Amino acid sequence: MQLGFSSARFPGAGVHVVGAVEDGGLLPAAKRLDKAVGGAITRALGPTGFKGKPKQILEILAPAGIAASRILVVGLGKGASFDASVAETIAATVLGRLIGAADGQVTFELDIPRGCTLEAAALAAHLAFGAKLRSYAFDGYRTKREGDAALKLKKVTVLTSAMAAAKAAWADLDAVAAGVFLARDLVNEPANVLSPVEFARRAVALKKFGLKVEVLGEAQMKKLGMGALLGVGQGSKNESQLVVLRWEGARRKTQAPLAFVGKGLCFDSGGLSLKSGGGMMGMKGDMGGAAAVTGALLTLALRAAPCNAVGVIALAENMPDGGAQRPDDVVKTLSGQTVEVLNTDAEGRLVLADALWYAQNRFKPKYMVDLATLTGAIMVALGEEYAGLFSNDDKLAGLLLDAGKKCGEAMWRMPLGPAYDKLLKSRIADMKNIGGRFAGSIAAAQFLQRFVGGTAWAHLDIAGVAWQDGEKDPLIPSWATGWGVRLLDRLAADMYEG
Ligand code: BES
Ligand code: MN
Ligand code: ZN
C-alpha cells in the first residue's frame, strides 16, 4: 500500500473521504463535493440518520458527476474534541470498512473543524499514520488468500494545504509505524520459527539502520554469572541469548542513556511446572516485552532521535526436559543474590533479574524501564485495557503515564513497598521466585526491584495488552498489538525533544 500527500483539491478516481462534525454539519470539502454531485450528500443525510458522530460513516456509491467510485462522509465528532488520536482512529476505520473493496485507492480530504487545535500538517500525518497502522497484516503463512478478507487498496492519499510540514511530520510517524510493525511481526511469529537465536539474528539485522547490536550466547552468560537466565533456558534445545541494542543519537556522546529491558520468552510452556493446554496457547507471544524494546530502538534509529538509548532483551525458551530446571532448585543471579525456584513457570522474573542487573551495572542509565508479559494476575486486576505500572520513582512514573495518555497506550500505577517483601522469603536462599495466593503481580514487581540497584526504574506488566483475541481497536488489526513501541518512543521524545 502506497501512502502519500497531495495538495490537489478535487477528487480523482477511487474512494473520496470528506468530513462532517456533530456541531456544524458538513465541513467545507464535503459541501463542495455535495455541490459537485448535485446535492446527493445532503439528500442522504436525513434518511440515514448520520449525525457526524466519531467513526459514523455515510456512504454514497457510484456518485454521478465525478470520477470517484464512492464518497464516504466520516463523522469527526465535536470539533473541540477532534484531535490526532481521533484522526488516526477515523482513518483506520475507513480502511477497515474498505476491506475486500476493489476501488483501488482512497483519498482523504478532511478540513480542520472549528474549535480543533490540530494543525493541518499534524492532521494529515496522523490520518496517514492511522491508515498505516490499520494496513498491517501477518499473512505470510497463508498459501491461499481469503480474497475478500484482504485489504486490496493500492494507494492512500491525504490532501493537505501544508505539504512540506505534513511530509516532515509523517517521516517521524512512519518510523514509529515501522517499529510497531516489527514488534507485531516478532510477537505473531510462531516459536518454531522464532527461537532465541532467530530473534537475535533479526536484531542483528537492524545494524543497517544505525543501531549497535551485540549478542551474548550461553557461554558468555555463564562466564558473567547469569545463573537465573540460564536456568530458565536449560531445558530447551534452543540456546538462550542476551541481546544489547544501542542507539547513540545524543549530541553529547556520554549522556546517560534510557535503558529499556524486555522479557523475551520465545515460548513459555511453564517448564516442569507445566502449564495446561489452554494456558499454553499464545505463549509464543511471551516475548512481547522484548519485541516492544526492539521495535522502539528501531523507531529511534529510523527517525534519528536526539537521545541515547539501550535495549537489553533476555531471550530464552522455557521447556520441560531431562535437563530442565526443577522446582526447588536454587540459582545464583548475576547480582550475587540467590533465588529458590519454587515454580518454574515464574520464569520471566528470573531472566529479567539478570538482564536488569546487567543493564544498570553496565550502562548506568538515567532511567530504566522493563516491559514483560509477566503475570496472569495483572489481567485479573486490570483486564486488557491498562498495563500495570510499578515504579520506584514518581517522576519516571509521571512521565510514563503522560506519554501513555498521548499515544493511547494506557497504564495504571500499582504499588510496591517493603510490606510485600515477606511474600518472597525463602527457607534456604535469599528469596523465592513466587509469592503466595494474593498480589501476584506486585510480588513479581517487588522481586524485580531487587535487581535494579539504585536506578530510577519502572516495570510494565504487559500481559494483558501485548496481544488480543478479536479486534478491539481499528488501529490494531492483528493478534499482536505492538504495545509499548509508541510509548517508549513518546517517552524519549518528551524527555529530549520537548
Ligand atoms: N508468561 C506468563 C504470564 C502470562 C500469563 C502472560 C497469561 C500472558 C498471559 C508468566 O511467565 C507466568 O507463567 N506467570 C505465572 C506466575 C506464577 C507461577 C507465580 C502466572 O501468572 O500464573
Ligand atoms: Mn511462565
Ligand atoms: Zn512467561
Coordinates of C-alpha atoms and ligand atoms in Angstrom, one line a residue:
M1 CA 0.0 0.0 0.0
Q2 CA 1.4 3.3 -1.1
L3 CA 0.9 6.3 1.2
G4 CA 1.3 9.9 0.1
F5 CA 0.2 13.5 0.4
S6 CA -1.1 15.8 -2.3
S7 CA -2.2 19.5 -2.5
A8 CA -4.7 18.8 -5.2
R9 CA -8.3 19.6 -4.4
F10 CA -10.8 17.9 -6.5
P11 CA -11.4 14.1 -6.3
G12 CA -10.0 11.7 -8.7
A13 CA -10.8 8.1 -9.0
G14 CA -11.4 5.7 -6.1
V15 CA -12.9 6.4 -2.7
H16 CA -13.1 10.1 -1.7
V17 CA -13.4 10.8 2.1
V18 CA -14.7 14.0 3.4
G19 CA -15.8 15.0 6.9
A20 CA -18.7 16.3 9.0
V21 CA -18.9 17.3 12.6
E22 CA -21.7 16.9 15.2
D23 CA -21.8 20.6 15.9
G24 CA -21.8 22.1 12.5
G25 CA -22.6 19.5 9.8
L26 CA -20.6 19.1 6.6
L27 CA -17.1 20.6 6.5
P28 CA -16.1 22.8 3.5
A29 CA -14.7 20.0 1.4
A30 CA -17.9 18.0 1.9
K31 CA -20.0 20.9 0.9
R32 CA -18.0 21.5 -2.3
L33 CA -18.4 17.8 -3.1
D34 CA -22.1 17.9 -2.3
K35 CA -22.5 20.6 -5.0
A36 CA -20.5 18.6 -7.5
V37 CA -22.8 15.6 -7.1
G38 CA -26.0 17.7 -7.2
G39 CA -26.7 17.6 -3.5
A40 CA -26.6 13.8 -3.2
I41 CA -24.9 14.1 0.2
T42 CA -27.4 16.4 1.7
R43 CA -30.2 14.3 0.5
A44 CA -28.7 11.2 2.1
L45 CA -28.3 12.9 5.5
G46 CA -31.9 12.7 6.5
P47 CA -32.9 9.0 5.9
T48 CA -29.5 7.6 7.2
G49 CA -29.6 9.4 10.5
F50 CA -26.0 10.4 10.0
K51 CA -25.1 12.9 12.7
G52 CA -21.3 13.3 12.4
K53 CA -20.5 11.3 15.5
P54 CA -17.0 9.9 15.6
K55 CA -16.5 6.9 13.3
Q56 CA -20.0 7.3 11.9
I57 CA -19.8 6.8 8.1
L58 CA -22.2 7.8 5.4
E59 CA -21.5 6.1 2.1
I60 CA -22.6 7.2 -1.3
L61 CA -21.9 4.6 -4.1
A62 CA -21.2 5.5 -7.7
P63 CA -22.0 9.2 -7.4
A64 CA -22.9 10.9 -10.6
G65 CA -20.9 13.8 -12.0
I66 CA -17.5 13.0 -10.5
A67 CA -14.8 10.4 -11.1
A68 CA -14.8 8.9 -7.6
S69 CA -16.2 5.4 -7.2
R70 CA -17.7 6.3 -3.9
I71 CA -17.9 9.1 -1.3
L72 CA -17.5 8.4 2.4
V73 CA -18.6 11.2 4.7
V74 CA -17.0 10.4 8.1
G75 CA -18.1 11.8 11.4
L76 CA -15.3 13.7 13.4
G77 CA -17.5 14.2 16.5
K78 CA -17.5 17.6 18.1
G79 CA -14.9 20.0 16.7
A80 CA -13.3 20.7 20.0
S81 CA -12.7 17.1 20.8
F82 CA -11.3 16.2 17.4
D83 CA -7.6 15.5 17.9
A84 CA -4.7 13.4 16.5
S85 CA -5.9 10.2 18.0
V86 CA -9.5 10.6 16.7
A87 CA -8.0 11.3 13.3
E88 CA -5.9 8.1 13.5
T89 CA -9.0 6.1 14.5
I90 CA -11.1 7.6 11.7
A91 CA -8.5 6.8 9.0
A92 CA -8.2 3.2 10.4
T93 CA -11.9 2.8 10.5
V94 CA -12.3 3.9 6.9
L95 CA -9.6 1.4 5.8
G96 CA -11.3 -1.4 7.8
R97 CA -14.5 -0.6 6.0
L98 CA -12.9 -1.0 2.6
I99 CA -11.6 -4.5 3.3
G100 CA -12.3 -6.5 0.2
A101 CA -13.3 -3.5 -1.8
A102 CA -11.8 -3.2 -5.3
D103 CA -11.8 0.6 -5.5
G104 CA -8.0 0.6 -5.6
Q105 CA -7.4 3.9 -3.9
V106 CA -8.7 6.2 -1.3
T107 CA -8.3 10.0 -0.8
F108 CA -8.8 11.8 2.4
E109 CA -9.9 15.4 2.2
L110 CA -10.7 16.5 5.8
D111 CA -10.8 20.1 6.9
I112 CA -9.9 21.2 10.4
P113 CA -13.2 21.7 12.2
R114 CA -13.9 24.8 14.2
G115 CA -12.7 24.5 17.8
C116 CA -10.0 22.0 17.0
T117 CA -6.4 23.0 17.7
L118 CA -4.7 20.5 15.4
E119 CA -2.6 22.0 12.7
A120 CA -3.1 21.0 9.1
A121 CA 0.2 19.1 8.8
A122 CA -0.4 17.1 12.0
L123 CA -3.9 16.2 10.8
A124 CA -2.6 14.9 7.5
A125 CA 0.3 13.0 9.2
H126 CA -2.0 11.4 11.8
L127 CA -4.5 10.4 9.2
A128 CA -1.7 8.7 7.3
F129 CA -0.5 7.0 10.5
G130 CA -3.9 5.6 11.3
A131 CA -4.2 4.2 7.8
K132 CA -0.8 2.7 8.0
L133 CA -1.4 1.0 11.4
R134 CA -4.6 -0.4 10.0
S135 CA -2.9 -1.8 6.9
Y136 CA -0.8 -4.3 8.9
A137 CA -1.3 -7.9 8.2
F138 CA 0.6 -11.0 9.2
D139 CA -0.3 -13.4 6.4
G140 CA 3.0 -14.8 5.2
Y141 CA 1.9 -18.3 6.2
R142 CA -1.3 -18.4 4.2
T143 CA -0.9 -20.3 0.9
K144 CA -4.4 -19.2 -0.2
R145 CA -5.6 -15.6 0.1
E146 CA -9.0 -15.3 1.6
G147 CA -9.9 -12.9 -1.2
D148 CA -12.5 -10.8 0.4
A149 CA -10.8 -10.5 3.8
A150 CA -7.7 -8.8 2.4
L151 CA -7.1 -5.1 2.1
K152 CA -6.9 -4.5 -1.7
L153 CA -6.2 -0.8 -1.6
K154 CA -3.2 0.2 -3.5
K155 CA -2.9 3.8 -2.7
V156 CA -3.9 6.1 0.1
T157 CA -3.6 9.9 -0.5
V158 CA -4.1 12.6 2.1
L159 CA -4.9 16.0 0.7
T160 CA -3.3 18.8 2.6
S161 CA -2.6 22.5 2.3
A162 CA 0.7 22.0 4.3
M163 CA 2.6 19.6 2.1
A164 CA 6.1 20.1 3.4
A165 CA 5.2 20.1 7.1
A166 CA 3.0 17.1 6.6
K167 CA 5.8 15.2 5.0
A168 CA 8.1 16.1 7.8
A169 CA 5.7 15.0 10.5
W170 CA 4.9 11.9 8.6
A171 CA 8.6 10.9 8.4
D172 CA 8.6 10.5 12.2
L173 CA 5.3 8.7 12.4
D174 CA 6.4 6.4 9.6
A175 CA 9.4 5.4 11.8
V176 CA 7.0 4.7 14.6
A177 CA 4.9 2.5 12.4
A178 CA 7.9 0.6 11.3
G179 CA 8.8 -0.1 15.0
V180 CA 5.2 -1.2 15.7
F181 CA 5.1 -3.5 12.7
L182 CA 8.4 -5.1 13.7
A183 CA 7.1 -5.7 17.2
R184 CA 3.9 -7.2 15.8
D185 CA 5.8 -9.4 13.4
L186 CA 8.0 -10.7 16.2
V187 CA 5.1 -11.5 18.5
N188 CA 2.9 -13.1 15.8
E189 CA 5.8 -15.3 14.6
P190 CA 5.4 -18.8 15.9
A191 CA 8.1 -20.3 18.2
N192 CA 9.1 -23.0 15.8
V193 CA 10.4 -20.2 13.6
L194 CA 11.3 -17.5 16.2
S195 CA 13.8 -19.2 18.5
P196 CA 16.0 -17.0 20.7
V197 CA 18.8 -17.4 18.1
E198 CA 16.5 -16.3 15.3
F199 CA 15.2 -13.4 17.3
A200 CA 18.8 -12.4 17.9
R201 CA 19.5 -12.7 14.2
R202 CA 16.7 -10.3 13.4
A203 CA 18.0 -7.9 16.0
V204 CA 21.5 -8.0 14.4
A205 CA 19.9 -7.2 11.0
L206 CA 18.9 -3.8 12.5
K207 CA 22.5 -2.7 12.3
K208 CA 21.9 -1.4 8.9
F209 CA 19.7 1.3 10.4
G210 CA 22.5 2.6 12.6
L211 CA 21.9 0.5 15.8
K212 CA 24.8 -1.2 17.5
V213 CA 23.9 -4.7 18.3
E214 CA 25.7 -7.3 20.5
V215 CA 24.7 -10.9 21.2
L216 CA 25.8 -12.9 24.2
G217 CA 25.4 -16.6 24.0
E218 CA 25.2 -19.1 26.8
A219 CA 29.0 -19.5 27.2
Q220 CA 29.4 -15.7 27.7
M221 CA 26.4 -15.5 30.0
K222 CA 27.9 -18.4 32.1
K223 CA 31.2 -16.6 32.4
L224 CA 29.4 -13.4 33.6
G225 CA 27.4 -15.4 36.1
M226 CA 23.8 -15.1 34.8
G227 CA 22.6 -18.2 36.6
A228 CA 19.0 -17.1 36.7
L229 CA 18.6 -16.5 33.0
L230 CA 20.5 -19.7 32.1
G231 CA 18.4 -21.8 34.5
V232 CA 15.2 -20.8 32.6
G233 CA 16.6 -21.9 29.2
Q234 CA 18.4 -25.0 30.3
G235 CA 15.6 -27.4 29.4
S236 CA 15.4 -26.1 25.8
K237 CA 17.2 -27.4 22.8
N238 CA 17.4 -23.7 21.7
E239 CA 20.2 -21.7 23.1
S240 CA 19.4 -18.6 25.3
Q241 CA 20.6 -15.2 24.1
L242 CA 21.1 -11.8 25.6
V243 CA 20.9 -9.1 23.0
V244 CA 22.1 -5.5 23.6
L245 CA 20.9 -2.8 21.1
R246 CA 22.2 0.7 21.3
W247 CA 21.1 3.9 19.7
E248 CA 23.5 6.8 20.2
G249 CA 21.8 9.9 18.9
A250 CA 22.5 12.4 21.7
R251 CA 24.8 15.3 20.7
R252 CA 26.7 14.6 23.9
K253 CA 28.0 11.1 23.4
T254 CA 28.4 10.5 27.1
Q255 CA 24.8 11.4 28.0
A256 CA 23.4 8.7 30.3
P257 CA 21.0 6.6 28.2
L258 CA 17.5 5.4 28.7
A259 CA 17.6 1.7 29.2
F260 CA 14.7 -0.5 28.0
V261 CA 14.7 -4.1 29.2
G262 CA 12.5 -6.8 27.7
K263 CA 11.3 -10.2 28.7
G264 CA 11.9 -12.4 25.7
L265 CA 10.4 -15.9 26.3
C266 CA 10.1 -17.1 22.8
F267 CA 7.9 -19.8 24.3
D268 CA 6.8 -20.3 27.8
S269 CA 5.5 -23.9 28.4
G270 CA 5.8 -23.3 32.1
G271 CA 8.8 -25.7 32.2
L272 CA 8.4 -28.7 34.6
S273 CA 5.7 -26.6 36.4
L274 CA 3.9 -27.2 33.1
K275 CA 1.0 -25.0 32.0
S276 CA -2.3 -26.5 31.0
G277 CA -3.1 -26.9 27.3
G278 CA -5.3 -23.8 27.3
G279 CA -2.9 -21.8 29.4
M280 CA -0.1 -22.5 27.0
M281 CA -1.8 -21.1 23.9
G282 CA -0.5 -17.8 23.0
M283 CA 2.8 -18.3 24.8
K284 CA 4.7 -17.7 21.6
G285 CA 3.9 -14.1 22.5
D286 CA 5.7 -14.2 25.8
M287 CA 8.5 -12.2 24.2
G288 CA 6.2 -9.2 23.8
G289 CA 8.4 -7.1 26.0
A290 CA 11.5 -7.9 24.0
A291 CA 9.6 -7.2 20.8
A292 CA 8.5 -3.8 22.0
V293 CA 12.0 -2.8 23.1
T294 CA 13.4 -4.0 19.7
G295 CA 10.7 -2.1 17.8
A296 CA 11.3 1.1 19.9
L297 CA 15.0 1.0 19.2
L298 CA 14.3 0.7 15.5
T299 CA 12.0 3.7 15.6
L300 CA 14.5 5.8 17.4
A301 CA 17.2 4.9 14.9
L302 CA 14.9 5.5 11.8
R303 CA 13.9 8.9 13.0
A304 CA 17.4 9.7 14.2
A305 CA 16.1 10.7 17.7
P306 CA 18.4 13.0 19.6
C307 CA 19.0 10.8 22.6
N308 CA 20.9 7.8 23.8
A309 CA 19.0 4.6 24.4
V310 CA 19.9 1.0 25.0
G311 CA 17.7 -2.1 24.7
V312 CA 18.6 -5.2 26.7
I313 CA 16.5 -8.3 25.8
A314 CA 16.6 -11.6 27.6
L315 CA 15.8 -14.4 25.1
A316 CA 15.1 -17.9 26.2
E317 CA 12.6 -20.8 25.8
N318 CA 11.0 -22.3 28.9
M319 CA 10.7 -26.0 28.2
P320 CA 10.3 -29.3 30.2
D321 CA 13.1 -31.8 29.6
G322 CA 15.5 -34.2 31.3
G323 CA 17.9 -31.2 31.7
A324 CA 15.2 -28.7 32.7
Q325 CA 15.3 -26.6 35.9
R326 CA 13.4 -28.3 38.7
P327 CA 11.1 -26.7 41.2
D328 CA 13.2 -26.4 44.4
D329 CA 16.4 -25.6 42.5
V330 CA 18.5 -22.7 43.8
V331 CA 20.2 -20.4 41.2
K332 CA 22.7 -17.6 41.6
T333 CA 21.9 -14.4 39.8
L334 CA 24.4 -12.0 38.2
S335 CA 23.9 -9.7 41.1
G336 CA 25.1 -12.3 43.5
Q337 CA 21.8 -12.9 45.2
T338 CA 20.4 -16.4 45.2
V339 CA 16.9 -17.5 44.3
E340 CA 14.9 -20.6 45.2
V341 CA 12.9 -21.5 42.1
L342 CA 9.7 -23.0 43.6
N343 CA 7.7 -22.7 40.4
T344 CA 9.5 -22.9 37.0
D345 CA 6.6 -21.1 35.4
A346 CA 7.5 -17.9 37.2
E347 CA 10.4 -17.6 34.8
G348 CA 10.1 -14.1 33.5
R349 CA 11.3 -12.5 36.7
L350 CA 14.3 -14.8 36.6
V351 CA 15.5 -13.8 33.1
L352 CA 14.8 -10.1 34.0
A353 CA 16.7 -10.3 37.2
D354 CA 19.9 -10.9 35.2
A355 CA 19.0 -8.5 32.4
L356 CA 18.1 -5.7 34.7
W357 CA 21.2 -6.0 36.8
Y358 CA 23.4 -6.2 33.6
A359 CA 21.7 -3.1 32.1
Q360 CA 22.1 -0.9 35.1
N361 CA 25.5 -2.1 36.0
R362 CA 26.9 -1.6 32.5
F363 CA 25.1 1.4 31.3
K364 CA 24.3 3.5 34.4
P365 CA 21.1 4.7 32.7
K366 CA 19.2 7.8 33.5
Y367 CA 16.0 5.7 33.7
M368 CA 15.4 2.0 33.3
V369 CA 12.1 0.7 32.0
D370 CA 11.3 -3.0 31.7
L371 CA 8.4 -4.5 29.7
A372 CA 7.2 -8.0 30.4
T373 CA 4.3 -10.3 29.9
L374 CA 4.9 -11.2 33.4
T375 CA 1.8 -12.3 35.3
G376 CA -1.7 -13.6 34.5
A377 CA -2.6 -11.8 37.7
I378 CA -2.3 -8.4 36.1
M379 CA -5.1 -9.4 33.7
V380 CA -7.3 -10.3 36.7
A381 CA -6.6 -6.9 38.2
L382 CA -6.7 -4.6 35.1
G383 CA -8.1 -6.6 32.2
E384 CA -6.9 -5.9 28.7
E385 CA -7.3 -2.1 28.9
Y386 CA -4.3 -1.0 31.0
A387 CA -0.8 -2.3 31.5
G388 CA 0.4 -2.4 35.1
L389 CA 3.0 0.2 36.0
F390 CA 5.3 -0.3 39.0
S391 CA 8.0 2.2 39.8
N392 CA 10.4 3.3 42.5
D393 CA 10.5 6.8 41.0
D394 CA 7.5 9.2 40.9
K395 CA 9.0 11.4 38.3
L396 CA 9.5 8.5 35.9
A397 CA 6.1 7.1 36.7
G398 CA 4.6 10.5 35.8
L399 CA 6.5 10.7 32.5
L400 CA 5.2 7.3 31.5
L401 CA 1.6 7.9 32.5
D402 CA 1.7 11.2 30.4
A403 CA 3.4 9.6 27.4
G404 CA 0.8 6.7 27.6
K405 CA -2.1 9.2 27.5
K406 CA -0.7 10.9 24.5
C407 CA -0.1 7.8 22.4
G408 CA -3.1 5.7 23.5
E409 CA -1.1 3.1 25.5
A410 CA -2.6 3.4 28.9
M411 CA -1.1 2.3 32.2
W412 CA -2.4 2.1 35.8
R413 CA 0.0 2.5 38.6
M414 CA 0.3 -0.3 41.1
P415 CA 2.0 -0.3 44.5
L416 CA 5.4 -1.5 45.6
G417 CA 6.6 -1.5 49.2
P418 CA 8.6 -3.3 51.8
A419 CA 5.4 -4.8 53.3
Y420 CA 5.4 -7.1 50.3
D421 CA 8.9 -8.4 50.9
K422 CA 7.7 -11.1 53.2
L423 CA 6.0 -12.7 50.2
L424 CA 9.4 -13.5 48.8
K425 CA 11.0 -15.1 51.9
S426 CA 12.7 -18.4 51.1
R427 CA 13.6 -21.2 53.5
I428 CA 17.1 -21.6 52.2
A429 CA 18.0 -18.8 49.7
D430 CA 17.9 -15.0 49.6
M431 CA 14.4 -15.2 48.1
K432 CA 12.0 -17.4 46.3
N433 CA 10.5 -16.7 42.9
I434 CA 6.9 -16.8 43.8
G435 CA 4.7 -15.2 46.4
G436 CA 1.5 -16.6 47.9
R437 CA -2.0 -16.7 46.7
F438 CA -2.5 -12.9 46.7
A439 CA -0.9 -9.9 44.9
G440 CA 0.8 -12.0 42.3
S441 CA 1.7 -9.1 40.1
I442 CA 3.1 -7.0 43.0
A443 CA 5.1 -9.9 44.3
A444 CA 6.7 -10.2 40.8
A445 CA 7.5 -6.5 40.7
Q446 CA 8.8 -6.5 44.2
F447 CA 11.1 -9.3 43.1
L448 CA 12.4 -7.3 40.1
Q449 CA 13.1 -4.3 42.3
R450 CA 15.8 -6.2 44.0
F451 CA 17.8 -6.2 40.8
V452 CA 17.8 -2.6 39.8
G453 CA 20.4 -1.3 42.2
G454 CA 19.6 2.3 43.0
T455 CA 18.4 3.1 39.4
A456 CA 15.2 5.0 38.8
W457 CA 13.2 2.3 37.3
A458 CA 9.7 1.3 36.1
H459 CA 8.3 -2.1 35.4
L460 CA 5.4 -2.5 32.9
D461 CA 3.4 -5.7 33.2
I462 CA 2.0 -6.0 29.7
A463 CA 0.5 -9.5 29.9
G464 CA -3.0 -8.0 29.3
V465 CA -2.1 -5.8 26.3
A466 CA 0.6 -7.5 24.3
W467 CA -1.9 -9.5 22.3
Q468 CA -5.7 -9.7 21.8
D469 CA -8.4 -12.0 20.7
G470 CA -10.7 -10.4 18.2
E471 CA -10.3 -6.8 17.3
K472 CA -11.0 -4.0 19.8
D473 CA -9.2 -1.1 18.2
P474 CA -9.2 -0.3 14.4
L475 CA -5.5 0.7 14.7
I476 CA -4.7 -2.9 15.8
P477 CA -5.9 -5.4 13.2
S478 CA -3.8 -8.3 14.5
W479 CA -3.4 -10.7 17.4
A480 CA -0.1 -9.0 18.3
T481 CA -0.7 -5.4 19.3
G482 CA 2.9 -4.0 19.2
W483 CA 2.1 -2.4 22.6
G484 CA 4.9 -0.3 24.0
V485 CA 6.7 0.9 20.9
R486 CA 4.7 4.1 20.8
L487 CA 5.0 4.6 24.5
L488 CA 8.8 4.2 24.7
D489 CA 9.3 6.4 21.6
R490 CA 7.0 9.1 23.2
L491 CA 8.9 8.9 26.5
A492 CA 12.2 9.5 24.7
A493 CA 10.6 12.4 22.6
D494 CA 9.0 14.0 25.7
M495 CA 12.3 13.9 27.6
Y496 CA 14.7 15.0 24.9
E497 CA 12.7 16.8 22.2
G498 CA 10.3 18.8 24.4
Ligands
BES1 N1 4.1 -15.6 30.8 C1 3.4 -15.9 32.0 C2 2.4 -14.8 32.3 C3 1.2 -14.7 31.3 C4 0.1 -15.5 31.6 C5 1.2 -13.8 30.3 C6 -1.0 -15.4 30.7 C7 0.1 -13.7 29.5 C8 -1.0 -14.5 29.7 C9 4.4 -16.0 33.2 O1 5.6 -16.5 32.9 C10 3.7 -16.9 34.1 O2 3.6 -18.1 33.8 N2 3.4 -16.4 35.3 C11 2.7 -17.2 36.3 C12 3.4 -16.8 37.6 C13 3.0 -17.7 38.8 C14 3.6 -19.1 38.5 C15 3.6 -17.1 40.0 C16 1.3 -16.8 36.3 O3 0.9 -15.7 36.1 O4 0.5 -17.8 36.5
MN2 MN 5.6 -18.6 33.0
ZN3 ZN 6.3 -16.2 30.9

